[in-house]
Amino acid sequence: MPRLGHAVILLGPPGAGKGTQAQRIAERYHLPHLSTGDMLRDNIQRDTELGRIAKPLMERGELVPDDIVIRMVEDRIAQPDCRNGFVFDGFPRTLAQADDLERICEKYKFGVTFVLHMVVDKDLLMRRLTGRRICKAGGHIYNVYDRPPKQEGICDLDGSELIHRPDDTERVISERLAAYERQTRPLADYYRARKQLSPVDAMAGADDVTSSIAKILDGVEAPR
Ligand SMILES: [Zn+2]
């Protein structure tokens, strides 16, 4: 029986809110939210053939090869809960993976793949990330630019110290963004050429981002 679902993929740099939006889309459309990290953990836990190959590699901190990852992805997509589609965040990362995913979607008779390209303003994103401060005691999140605490360096809620994580410094973030850019530009070009890429303004508020995504997805789900 042909499947009516769509593959939904989120492409976007760290800090663009991919995880949040992926979760919201998954809930709104009752689709499973897939991640290769979860698949690896699940295969290892169930002690599958793929899990037994991946486990020692992960324990040594090595990358799990593409062919193993793609087999896990195919196994997962073949499950009945993906029949109406799925939301992927963090995959594919390479052109080879994108090709494999398209092949799998064709094999299981999915509709057109939906790639939501979370477009960010780099300066604004940098400000958002470098301004982040986290409360030591409760993990409450502040931003010195957009959401400052009443008293500098102190959590409004519990009076504990606010820390600036080393991951949130300008140098670390610009390196991560540059790496993302190198890795993702070819993917964006690939999906654009296939007319599957939809730009989304990721700098808007989370609710606005969700509604622009819903408009795009609802357009596709309408009869054609
Ligand atoms: Zn706090």
Coordinates of C-alpha atoms in Angstrom, one line a residue, residues 50 65-76 91 96-101 103-104:
L50 CA 23.9 -3.0 13.9
P65 CA 30.4 4.7 9.4
D66 CA 27.7 6.0 7.0
D67 CA 26.6 2.5 5.8
I68 CA 25.8 1.5 9.3
V69 CA 23.9 4.7 10.1
I70 CA 21.9 4.5 6.9
R71 CA 20.9 0.9 7.6
M72 CA 19.7 2.0 11.0
V73 CA 17.8 4.9 9.4
E74 CA 16.1 2.5 6.9
D75 CA 15.2 0.1 9.6
R76 CA 13.6 2.9 11.6
F91 CA 20.3 14.2 9.5
A96 CA 25.8 10.9 0.3
Q97 CA 23.4 10.6 3.3
A98 CA 20.9 12.9 1.5
D99 CA 21.0 10.6 -1.6
D100 CA 20.6 7.5 0.6
L101 CA 17.6 9.1 2.4
R103 CA 16.4 6.4 -2.1
I104 CA 14.8 5.1 1.1

